[in-house]
Short mmCIF file of C-alpha atoms and ligand atoms in Angstrom, two decimals:
data_model
loop_
_atom_site.label_atom_id
_atom_site.label_comp_id
_atom_site.label_asym_id
_atom_site.label_seq_id
_atom_site.Cartn_x
_atom_site.Cartn_y
_atom_site.Cartn_z
CA MET R 1 -20.23 0.45 -33.05
CA ARG R 2 -21.66 -2.77 -31.60
CA HIS R 3 -22.26 -2.76 -27.89
CA GLN R 4 -21.95 -6.11 -26.22
CA GLU R 5 -23.82 -5.53 -22.99
CA HIS R 6 -22.50 -7.58 -20.16
CA LYS R 7 -25.04 -8.56 -17.53
CA ALA R 8 -22.63 -7.99 -14.69
CA ALA R 9 -21.40 -4.68 -16.07
CA SER R 10 -21.74 -1.83 -13.61
CA TRP R 11 -24.11 1.02 -14.30
CA GLY R 12 -22.73 3.26 -17.00
CA SER R 13 -22.09 0.61 -19.62
CA ASP R 14 -25.08 1.91 -21.58
CA VAL R 15 -24.04 5.56 -21.53
CA PRO R 16 -23.95 6.80 -25.12
CA LEU R 17 -20.34 7.34 -26.03
CA ARG R 18 -17.86 6.18 -28.59
CA ARG R 19 -14.86 4.29 -27.30
CA VAL R 20 -11.59 4.59 -29.17
CA PRO R 21 -8.42 2.61 -28.49
CA ALA R 22 -6.26 4.10 -25.74
CA THR R 23 -3.25 3.98 -28.06
CA GLY R 24 -3.51 5.13 -31.66
CA VAL R 25 -4.09 8.18 -33.85
CA LEU R 26 -7.44 9.91 -34.44
CA GLN R 27 -8.12 12.07 -37.46
CA ALA R 28 -10.93 14.59 -37.91
CA ARG R 29 -11.89 17.11 -40.59
CA TRP R 30 -11.03 19.77 -38.00
CA VAL R 31 -9.22 19.53 -34.68
CA PHE R 32 -9.64 22.40 -32.19
CA PRO R 33 -6.94 22.12 -29.52
CA VAL R 34 -8.42 25.31 -27.91
CA GLN R 35 -4.91 26.36 -26.89
CA GLY R 36 -3.20 26.47 -30.26
CA GLU R 37 -4.30 26.83 -33.85
CA PRO R 38 -7.19 24.79 -35.25
CA LEU R 39 -5.99 22.10 -37.67
CA PRO R 40 -7.80 21.01 -40.84
CA GLU R 41 -7.43 17.24 -41.30
CA GLY R 42 -5.86 17.27 -37.85
CA GLN R 43 -4.55 14.22 -36.05
CA VAL R 44 -4.32 13.42 -32.35
CA GLN R 45 -1.94 10.75 -31.15
CA LEU R 46 -2.88 8.86 -28.01
CA GLU R 47 -0.83 6.64 -25.78
CA ARG R 48 -2.44 4.79 -22.91
CA GLY R 49 -5.35 7.19 -22.80
CA ARG R 50 -3.33 10.41 -22.89
CA VAL R 51 -2.65 12.77 -25.77
CA VAL R 52 1.03 12.69 -26.76
CA ALA R 53 0.96 14.70 -30.00
CA VAL R 54 -1.35 16.94 -32.05
CA GLY R 55 -0.59 17.81 -35.66
CA ARG R 56 -1.07 16.86 -39.27
CA GLY R 57 0.27 13.82 -41.09
CA LEU R 58 1.42 12.03 -37.93
CA THR R 59 0.48 8.71 -39.52
CA THR R 60 -0.93 7.44 -42.79
CA ARG R 61 -3.27 5.00 -40.99
CA PRO R 62 -5.32 7.01 -38.51
CA LEU R 63 -8.71 6.12 -37.09
CA GLU R 64 -10.84 8.39 -39.26
CA LEU R 65 -13.63 10.18 -37.38
CA GLY R 66 -14.99 11.84 -40.52
CA SER R 67 -16.65 15.21 -41.04
CA VAL R 68 -16.52 16.40 -37.45
CA ALA R 69 -14.88 19.13 -35.38
CA LEU R 70 -12.92 17.38 -32.66
CA LEU R 71 -13.00 19.41 -29.43
CA PRO R 72 -11.67 18.66 -25.94
CA GLY R 73 -14.41 16.94 -23.90
CA LEU R 74 -17.00 19.60 -22.99
CA VAL R 75 -17.18 20.68 -19.34
CA ASN R 76 -20.53 21.72 -17.81
CA ALA R 77 -19.51 23.87 -14.83
CA HIS R 78 -22.84 23.87 -12.96
CA CYS R 79 -25.74 21.46 -12.74
CA HIS R 80 -28.22 19.91 -10.28
CA LEU R 81 -28.79 16.42 -11.66
CA GLU R 82 -31.51 15.60 -9.09
CA PHE R 83 -34.05 17.34 -11.36
CA SER R 84 -33.14 15.38 -14.48
CA LEU R 85 -36.39 13.43 -14.72
CA LEU R 86 -38.50 16.61 -15.00
CA GLN R 87 -40.10 16.82 -18.42
CA ARG R 88 -40.32 20.60 -18.21
CA PRO R 89 -39.06 23.32 -15.85
CA LEU R 90 -40.94 23.99 -12.62
CA GLY R 91 -43.38 26.91 -12.71
CA ARG R 92 -43.67 29.04 -15.80
CA PRO R 93 -41.39 31.33 -17.83
CA GLY R 94 -40.86 34.78 -16.38
CA MET R 95 -42.15 33.88 -12.93
CA ALA R 96 -40.82 35.72 -9.88
CA PHE R 97 -37.80 33.95 -8.43
CA PRO R 98 -39.23 33.45 -4.89
CA ARG R 99 -42.29 31.70 -6.39
CA TRP R 100 -39.96 29.34 -8.27
CA ILE R 101 -37.95 28.61 -5.10
CA GLU R 102 -41.27 27.77 -3.43
CA GLN R 103 -41.96 25.25 -6.21
CA VAL R 104 -38.51 23.70 -5.77
CA VAL R 105 -39.11 23.32 -2.02
CA GLN R 106 -42.53 21.75 -2.62
CA TRP R 107 -41.10 19.39 -5.22
CA ARG R 108 -38.31 18.32 -2.88
CA ARG R 109 -40.73 17.81 0.02
CA SER R 110 -42.99 15.68 -2.19
CA ARG R 111 -39.99 13.45 -2.76
CA GLU R 112 -38.77 12.97 0.77
CA GLU R 113 -39.50 9.29 0.26
CA PRO R 114 -38.57 9.14 -3.42
CA PRO R 115 -39.64 6.07 -5.33
CA ALA R 116 -36.73 3.89 -6.40
CA GLU R 117 -36.82 5.13 -9.95
CA VAL R 118 -34.94 3.35 -12.69
CA PRO R 119 -33.12 5.16 -14.05
CA SER R 120 -32.55 7.49 -11.12
CA PRO R 121 -32.51 11.22 -11.92
CA TRP R 122 -28.71 11.09 -11.67
CA GLN R 123 -28.44 8.23 -14.13
CA ALA R 124 -30.86 9.95 -16.51
CA GLY R 125 -29.01 13.26 -16.25
CA LEU R 126 -25.61 11.71 -16.83
CA ARG R 127 -26.90 9.80 -19.82
CA GLU R 128 -28.50 12.94 -21.25
CA SER R 129 -25.24 14.85 -20.73
CA ALA R 130 -23.19 12.15 -22.43
CA ALA R 131 -25.61 12.04 -25.37
CA ALA R 132 -24.99 15.78 -25.78
CA GLY R 133 -21.21 15.29 -25.83
CA VAL R 134 -20.59 16.49 -22.26
CA ALA R 135 -17.52 14.86 -20.67
CA ALA R 136 -17.46 16.39 -17.18
CA VAL R 137 -20.12 17.94 -14.94
CA GLY R 138 -19.85 20.18 -11.87
CA GLU R 139 -22.75 18.64 -9.95
CA VAL R 140 -24.37 20.22 -6.88
CA LEU R 141 -25.41 17.25 -4.79
CA SER R 142 -28.48 17.73 -2.61
CA ALA R 143 -27.92 16.67 0.98
CA ALA R 144 -31.12 14.61 0.70
CA ALA R 145 -29.70 12.60 -2.20
CA GLN R 146 -29.01 8.96 -1.95
CA ARG R 147 -25.56 8.17 -3.22
CA ILE R 148 -24.87 9.02 -6.82
CA PRO R 149 -23.75 5.90 -8.65
CA PRO R 150 -20.08 6.16 -9.53
CA ALA R 151 -20.29 7.23 -13.14
CA PRO R 152 -17.45 6.58 -15.54
CA TRP R 153 -18.98 9.07 -18.02
CA PRO R 154 -19.48 11.89 -17.82
CA GLN R 155 -17.01 12.34 -15.00
CA LEU R 156 -18.13 14.34 -12.00
CA VAL R 157 -16.89 17.07 -9.72
CA VAL R 158 -19.44 16.77 -6.90
CA PHE R 159 -20.26 19.80 -4.74
CA PHE R 160 -22.11 18.93 -1.54
CA GLU R 161 -24.97 21.39 -1.06
CA LEU R 162 -25.04 23.28 2.25
CA LEU R 163 -28.42 24.71 3.33
CA GLY R 164 -28.98 26.29 6.73
CA LEU R 165 -29.86 29.89 7.50
CA THR R 166 -30.65 29.26 11.17
CA PRO R 167 -27.78 28.32 13.52
CA GLU R 168 -29.36 24.89 14.21
CA ARG R 169 -29.72 24.01 10.52
CA ALA R 170 -26.23 25.30 9.85
CA GLU R 171 -24.85 22.90 12.48
CA GLN R 172 -26.76 19.99 10.91
CA ALA R 173 -25.44 20.91 7.47
CA ILE R 174 -21.86 20.92 8.79
CA ALA R 175 -22.31 17.48 10.35
CA ARG R 176 -23.63 16.03 7.07
CA ALA R 177 -20.93 17.73 5.04
CA GLU R 178 -18.22 16.31 7.30
CA GLN R 179 -19.55 12.85 6.51
CA PHE R 180 -19.54 13.66 2.80
CA LEU R 181 -15.94 14.86 2.95
CA GLN R 182 -14.89 11.63 4.64
CA GLN R 183 -16.55 9.49 1.99
CA ALA R 184 -15.77 11.55 -1.13
CA PRO R 185 -12.18 10.34 -1.74
CA ALA R 186 -13.40 6.75 -2.21
CA ALA R 187 -16.29 7.66 -4.54
CA GLY R 188 -14.36 7.55 -7.80
CA TRP R 189 -15.19 11.12 -8.78
CA LEU R 190 -12.94 13.47 -10.67
CA GLY R 191 -13.14 15.90 -7.77
CA TRP R 192 -15.35 17.24 -5.01
CA GLY R 193 -16.11 20.39 -3.12
CA LEU R 194 -18.85 22.21 -1.24
CA SER R 195 -21.76 24.36 -2.35
CA PRO R 196 -22.96 26.78 0.29
CA HIS R 197 -26.17 27.46 -1.61
CA ALA R 198 -26.88 31.21 -1.56
CA PRO R 199 -26.87 34.28 0.73
CA TYR R 200 -30.49 33.67 1.73
CA THR R 201 -30.03 30.00 2.70
CA VAL R 202 -26.64 29.97 4.42
CA HIS R 203 -25.87 31.29 7.90
CA PRO R 204 -22.65 33.36 8.05
CA ARG R 205 -21.13 30.69 10.30
CA LEU R 206 -21.87 27.98 7.70
CA LEU R 207 -20.33 30.08 4.95
CA ALA R 208 -17.24 30.71 7.07
CA TRP R 209 -16.96 26.98 7.77
CA ALA R 210 -17.15 26.18 4.04
CA VAL R 211 -14.51 28.81 3.24
CA GLY R 212 -12.26 27.36 5.95
CA GLN R 213 -12.64 23.84 4.56
CA SER R 214 -11.99 25.08 1.05
CA ARG R 215 -8.81 26.78 2.14
CA ARG R 216 -7.52 23.93 4.28
CA ARG R 217 -8.39 21.06 1.93
CA HIS R 218 -8.01 22.95 -1.37
CA LEU R 219 -11.65 22.37 -2.27
CA PRO R 220 -13.63 24.36 -4.84
CA LEU R 221 -16.86 26.06 -3.76
CA GLN R 222 -20.03 26.88 -5.72
CA PHE R 223 -22.19 29.76 -4.45
CA HIS R 224 -25.34 31.17 -6.09
CA LEU R 225 -25.13 34.97 -5.88
CA ALA R 226 -26.97 38.05 -7.18
CA GLU R 227 -29.41 35.84 -9.02
CA SER R 228 -32.59 37.91 -8.68
CA PRO R 229 -33.73 41.45 -7.78
CA GLU R 230 -35.59 39.94 -4.80
CA GLU R 231 -32.30 38.59 -3.43
CA LEU R 232 -30.70 42.05 -3.63
CA GLU R 233 -33.75 43.53 -1.89
CA LEU R 234 -33.46 40.98 0.89
CA LEU R 235 -29.76 41.72 1.36
CA ARG R 236 -30.37 45.47 1.35
CA THR R 237 -33.45 45.63 3.57
CA GLY R 238 -33.67 42.28 5.38
CA ASP R 239 -37.20 42.11 3.99
CA GLY R 240 -39.29 41.54 0.86
CA PRO R 241 -40.78 38.51 -0.93
CA LEU R 242 -37.81 36.19 -0.25
CA ALA R 243 -37.90 36.99 3.49
CA GLU R 244 -41.65 36.29 3.50
CA LEU R 245 -41.11 32.97 1.76
CA LEU R 246 -38.41 31.94 4.23
CA GLN R 247 -40.72 32.86 7.11
CA GLU R 248 -43.50 30.70 5.62
CA LEU R 249 -41.07 27.84 5.26
CA GLY R 250 -39.86 28.18 8.83
CA ALA R 251 -36.35 28.84 7.54
CA TRP R 252 -36.02 32.53 8.39
CA CYS R 253 -33.28 33.91 10.60
CA PRO R 254 -33.27 37.72 10.91
CA GLU R 255 -29.86 37.85 12.62
CA ALA R 256 -28.29 36.24 9.52
CA LEU R 257 -29.69 38.88 7.14
CA PRO R 258 -29.99 42.13 9.10
CA GLY R 259 -30.01 44.34 5.98
CA ARG R 260 -27.43 46.75 4.54
CA LEU R 261 -25.68 43.86 2.80
CA ARG R 262 -24.46 43.64 -0.80
CA PRO R 263 -23.21 40.74 -2.93
CA LEU R 264 -19.78 42.32 -2.48
CA ASP R 265 -19.86 41.46 1.24
CA PHE R 266 -20.26 37.80 0.29
CA LEU R 267 -17.53 37.96 -2.33
CA GLN R 268 -15.24 39.37 0.34
CA SER R 269 -16.15 36.49 2.67
CA LEU R 270 -15.34 34.03 -0.11
CA GLN R 271 -12.02 35.63 -0.85
CA LYS R 272 -10.11 33.33 1.46
CA ALA R 273 -11.44 30.17 -0.23
CA HIS R 274 -9.18 28.08 -2.41
CA ARG R 275 -11.36 28.35 -5.52
CA VAL R 276 -14.87 29.73 -6.04
CA LEU R 277 -17.47 29.39 -8.77
CA VAL R 278 -19.98 32.21 -8.41
CA ILE R 279 -23.21 30.97 -9.95
CA HIS R 280 -25.29 33.38 -12.09
CA GLY R 281 -24.25 36.85 -10.84
CA ASN R 282 -27.08 38.28 -12.96
CA TYR R 283 -27.25 41.52 -10.98
CA LEU R 284 -23.67 42.23 -9.91
CA SER R 285 -22.66 45.88 -9.64
CA ALA R 286 -19.71 47.30 -11.58
CA ALA R 287 -17.58 47.14 -8.41
CA GLU R 288 -18.51 43.47 -7.92
CA GLN R 289 -17.68 42.64 -11.52
CA GLN R 290 -14.30 44.32 -11.07
CA PHE R 291 -13.76 42.35 -7.89
CA LEU R 292 -14.24 39.11 -9.85
CA ALA R 293 -11.92 40.30 -12.60
CA ARG R 294 -9.17 41.19 -10.12
CA GLY R 295 -9.68 37.88 -8.32
CA ARG R 296 -9.78 35.70 -11.43
CA LYS R 297 -7.05 33.46 -10.10
CA ARG R 298 -9.58 32.25 -7.56
CA PHE R 299 -13.01 33.31 -8.88
CA SER R 300 -14.97 32.21 -11.93
CA LEU R 301 -18.50 33.25 -12.86
CA VAL R 302 -20.95 30.68 -14.24
CA TYR R 303 -23.55 31.93 -16.71
CA CYS R 304 -26.50 29.60 -17.42
CA PRO R 305 -28.05 31.18 -20.55
CA ARG R 306 -31.25 29.13 -20.86
CA THR R 307 -32.04 29.42 -17.15
CA HIS R 308 -31.40 33.16 -17.40
CA ALA R 309 -33.82 33.30 -20.33
CA TYR R 310 -36.43 31.23 -18.45
CA PHE R 311 -36.67 33.82 -15.66
CA GLN R 312 -36.63 36.69 -18.17
CA HIS R 313 -33.99 38.50 -16.16
CA GLN R 314 -32.43 41.78 -17.24
CA PRO R 315 -29.97 41.15 -20.12
CA TYR R 316 -26.84 39.35 -18.89
CA PRO R 317 -23.80 41.70 -19.04
CA LEU R 318 -21.65 39.10 -20.79
CA ALA R 319 -19.70 41.48 -23.03
CA GLU R 320 -18.87 43.81 -20.13
CA LEU R 321 -17.82 40.95 -17.87
CA LEU R 322 -15.51 39.48 -20.50
CA GLN R 323 -14.10 42.86 -21.36
CA GLN R 324 -13.24 43.49 -17.73
CA GLY R 325 -11.41 40.17 -17.57
CA VAL R 326 -13.86 38.09 -15.54
CA ARG R 327 -13.55 34.37 -16.28
CA VAL R 328 -17.08 33.57 -17.40
CA VAL R 329 -17.91 29.94 -18.09
CA LEU R 330 -21.15 28.20 -18.99
CA GLY R 331 -23.36 25.82 -17.09
CA THR R 332 -26.73 24.24 -17.77
CA ASP R 333 -28.18 24.61 -14.27
CA SER R 334 -30.95 22.00 -14.04
CA ARG R 335 -34.10 20.77 -15.72
CA ALA R 336 -36.01 22.68 -13.01
CA SER R 337 -35.24 25.90 -14.91
CA SER R 338 -33.95 24.81 -18.33
CA PRO R 339 -35.26 22.50 -21.05
CA GLY R 340 -32.29 20.15 -20.90
CA LEU R 341 -28.63 19.48 -20.20
CA GLU R 342 -27.14 20.07 -23.66
CA LEU R 343 -24.19 22.37 -22.96
CA LEU R 344 -23.72 23.17 -26.63
CA HIS R 345 -27.28 24.54 -26.70
CA GLU R 346 -26.38 26.84 -23.80
CA ALA R 347 -23.48 28.20 -25.85
CA ARG R 348 -25.76 28.60 -28.87
CA CYS R 349 -28.29 30.45 -26.70
CA ALA R 350 -25.50 32.78 -25.52
CA ALA R 351 -24.32 33.24 -29.13
CA ALA R 352 -27.82 34.25 -30.19
CA GLN R 353 -28.03 36.97 -27.54
CA HIS R 354 -24.54 38.40 -27.24
CA GLN R 355 -21.77 39.68 -29.45
CA VAL R 356 -19.14 37.20 -28.40
CA ALA R 357 -16.40 35.62 -30.49
CA PRO R 358 -17.02 31.94 -31.26
CA ALA R 359 -13.49 31.07 -30.05
CA GLN R 360 -14.39 32.69 -26.70
CA LEU R 361 -17.58 30.62 -26.46
CA LEU R 362 -15.56 27.49 -27.14
CA ARG R 363 -13.22 28.32 -24.23
CA MET R 364 -16.22 28.92 -21.97
CA ILE R 365 -17.30 25.27 -22.35
CA THR R 366 -13.81 23.74 -22.44
CA LEU R 367 -10.60 25.26 -21.07
CA ASP R 368 -12.07 28.04 -18.95
CA ALA R 369 -14.71 25.72 -17.50
CA ALA R 370 -11.96 23.21 -16.67
CA ARG R 371 -10.01 26.03 -14.99
CA ALA R 372 -13.05 27.03 -12.98
CA LEU R 373 -13.32 23.48 -11.63
CA GLY R 374 -9.57 23.08 -11.13
CA LEU R 375 -9.24 20.41 -13.83
CA ASP R 376 -7.15 22.31 -16.34
CA ALA R 377 -3.92 20.34 -15.81
CA THR R 378 -5.38 17.58 -17.99
CA TRP R 379 -8.81 18.79 -19.18
CA GLY R 380 -10.14 21.48 -21.46
CA ARG R 381 -7.57 21.36 -24.26
CA ILE R 382 -6.08 18.88 -26.69
CA ALA R 383 -2.36 18.98 -25.95
CA PRO R 384 0.40 16.59 -24.88
CA GLY R 385 -0.48 15.30 -21.42
CA SER R 386 -4.22 15.96 -21.65
CA GLN R 387 -6.89 13.29 -21.18
CA GLY R 388 -8.01 11.29 -24.19
CA VAL R 389 -11.55 12.62 -23.88
CA PHE R 390 -13.16 14.49 -26.73
CA THR R 391 -16.38 15.86 -28.10
CA ALA R 392 -16.96 15.34 -31.82
CA VAL R 393 -19.38 17.87 -33.29
CA GLN R 394 -20.96 16.97 -36.61
CA LEU R 395 -20.24 19.42 -39.44
CA PRO R 396 -22.74 20.23 -42.20
CA PRO R 397 -22.49 17.17 -44.51
CA ASN R 398 -22.16 18.66 -47.99
CA GLN R 399 -20.64 22.03 -47.40
CA ALA R 400 -17.89 21.43 -44.87
CA PRO R 401 -16.52 24.86 -43.84
CA GLN R 402 -13.14 25.77 -45.24
CA LYS R 403 -11.89 28.01 -42.43
CA ALA R 404 -11.70 27.47 -38.69
CA ASN R 405 -13.84 30.48 -37.82
CA GLU R 406 -16.50 29.29 -40.28
CA VAL R 407 -16.53 25.94 -38.49
CA LEU R 408 -17.21 27.63 -35.14
CA GLU R 409 -19.79 29.94 -36.73
CA ALA R 410 -21.57 26.85 -38.06
CA ILE R 411 -21.48 25.17 -34.64
CA PHE R 412 -22.74 28.15 -32.65
CA HIS R 413 -24.97 29.89 -35.20
CA GLY R 414 -26.00 27.26 -37.77
CA PRO R 415 -28.58 24.48 -37.43
CA ALA R 416 -28.13 22.56 -34.15
CA PRO R 417 -25.37 20.00 -34.73
CA GLY R 418 -25.13 16.53 -33.23
CA ALA R 419 -22.36 15.92 -30.70
CA GLU R 420 -20.75 12.68 -29.59
CA LEU R 421 -18.66 11.95 -26.54
CA ILE R 422 -15.45 10.09 -27.39
CA ALA R 423 -13.36 8.42 -24.69
CA CYS R 424 -10.41 6.08 -24.68
CA GLY R 425 -10.80 2.60 -23.47
CA PRO R 426 -10.67 -1.01 -24.41
CA LEU R 427 -12.94 -1.93 -27.31
CA PRO R 428 -16.18 -3.64 -26.29
CA ARG R 429 -15.67 -7.29 -25.55
CA GLN R 430 -16.76 -9.56 -28.39
CA GLU R 431 -18.62 -12.63 -27.22
ZN1 LIG C 1 -27.93 26.26 -9.67
#
C-alpha cells in the first residue's frame, strides 16, 4: 500500500498498519471470531468501521487478504511504554528482583531531565506494538511522564501510576492523580484508570483512595502483586532485601508494612474496586488463586511470560490457575525486563512452557484481555457490533493448514509468523 505522508499529519500517520475501507467485505484464508467457530475462507462484512456480519460467501467481490489468519485486534493487557527505547532489559537475567528495582530507580533518576528524543519512548513503543499486530495496550503511565501523544494506533487504556509508601508521598501522588483524572477524558484514549504500583510502594491510604476512585468512577486498576519471593518476605516480616532497598532510597515507611501481611490482604482491599488487573501473581498461594477465581467478575491476572523467564522465577502455575477458573491474560510488561513488545511472542513463550490449548492462548490475547480492560463490548472478538480492528497473522506459504487447530498450532508452535495490524479508515489521500 502506498503511503502519502502529509506534512501536517499528526503523529501516528507513520504507524505501520494496513487501512481497509470502513465499508466492505474482507476475506481471509481463515477467520477466527474467537467467540464462534473458525471459518476457512471466511468473510467479514464491515459498515462504517463496525463488523455487521461474519460468515462465508457473503459476497463474490471481497477484499482478499490472502493466506492469513484474521484475528480480532490483539490486546496487550500490561505494558510500561516509557522503557521502549531500551535496547536490552535492565540488569541481567536471573538477577534478584530488588537489584532490578534499584536499576529501574537509577534509570528513572538519570532521566529526570529527559532529552527531547524523537521518537519519544512512547512513540517508539506504540510503533513497535503496531508492527507486531497489537491493536490496544494497557499502558501504565509514569507520573514523571510528559504527556503521551494521542495515538490513533494502537489505542490505549492509560493507567496512571501511583507511587508513595510514606504518607507525604502518598498525598503527592493523590494530587497528581486528581489532575490526571481531570485531563484524561479529553485525551482521546480508549480508556483510563489508576495503577497503585505494588504493596511495597503504596501506602494503605493511597491504595484505599485508588479503590474508592475505581468504585466511584468505574475505573480499572492495575496492581503488581506477589511478583517475587523478596516481596513476600517483606510482607511477612517487614524486613529483608526490599526493605533495605527502600531504606537506601529514602522511601521506607515501617508503619505501612508492619509484617504479618499476605498478598491475600491486598486482594481483600482491592475487592471493592470496580475492576482489577493483578499483575504477575507469580507466587500466589492456593487460597489467593481461589480468591481470584471466585472474584473473576472483577479480577483478572496478567501473566508476562518473557519477563517471568527473565527473572528465572519458579514455574508459573498457569495450568492450575486456568483450571481453577482464574481469568489469566497476557501482557508484555516493558523493555526493562523483556526483549520487546510483540504480544504474539509472549503467547508463543507461554505455549513453549505450558500445556495450554491454543484456543485458550488466543483468548488470552484477545477476548479475555479485552474483558480484563473492560473493552469487551466491542473488542476482542469478530462479531456483529465489534470494532473493525484486526490482526492478520501470516500462515506458512506453501502448506496452509487445513484445520483450525492446525492453524493455531502453527501460529503458537511453528516458526515465528509475521503479524499485521488492520484498521478501518479512509484510504490514504492520493496527491
Ligand atoms: Zn509491570
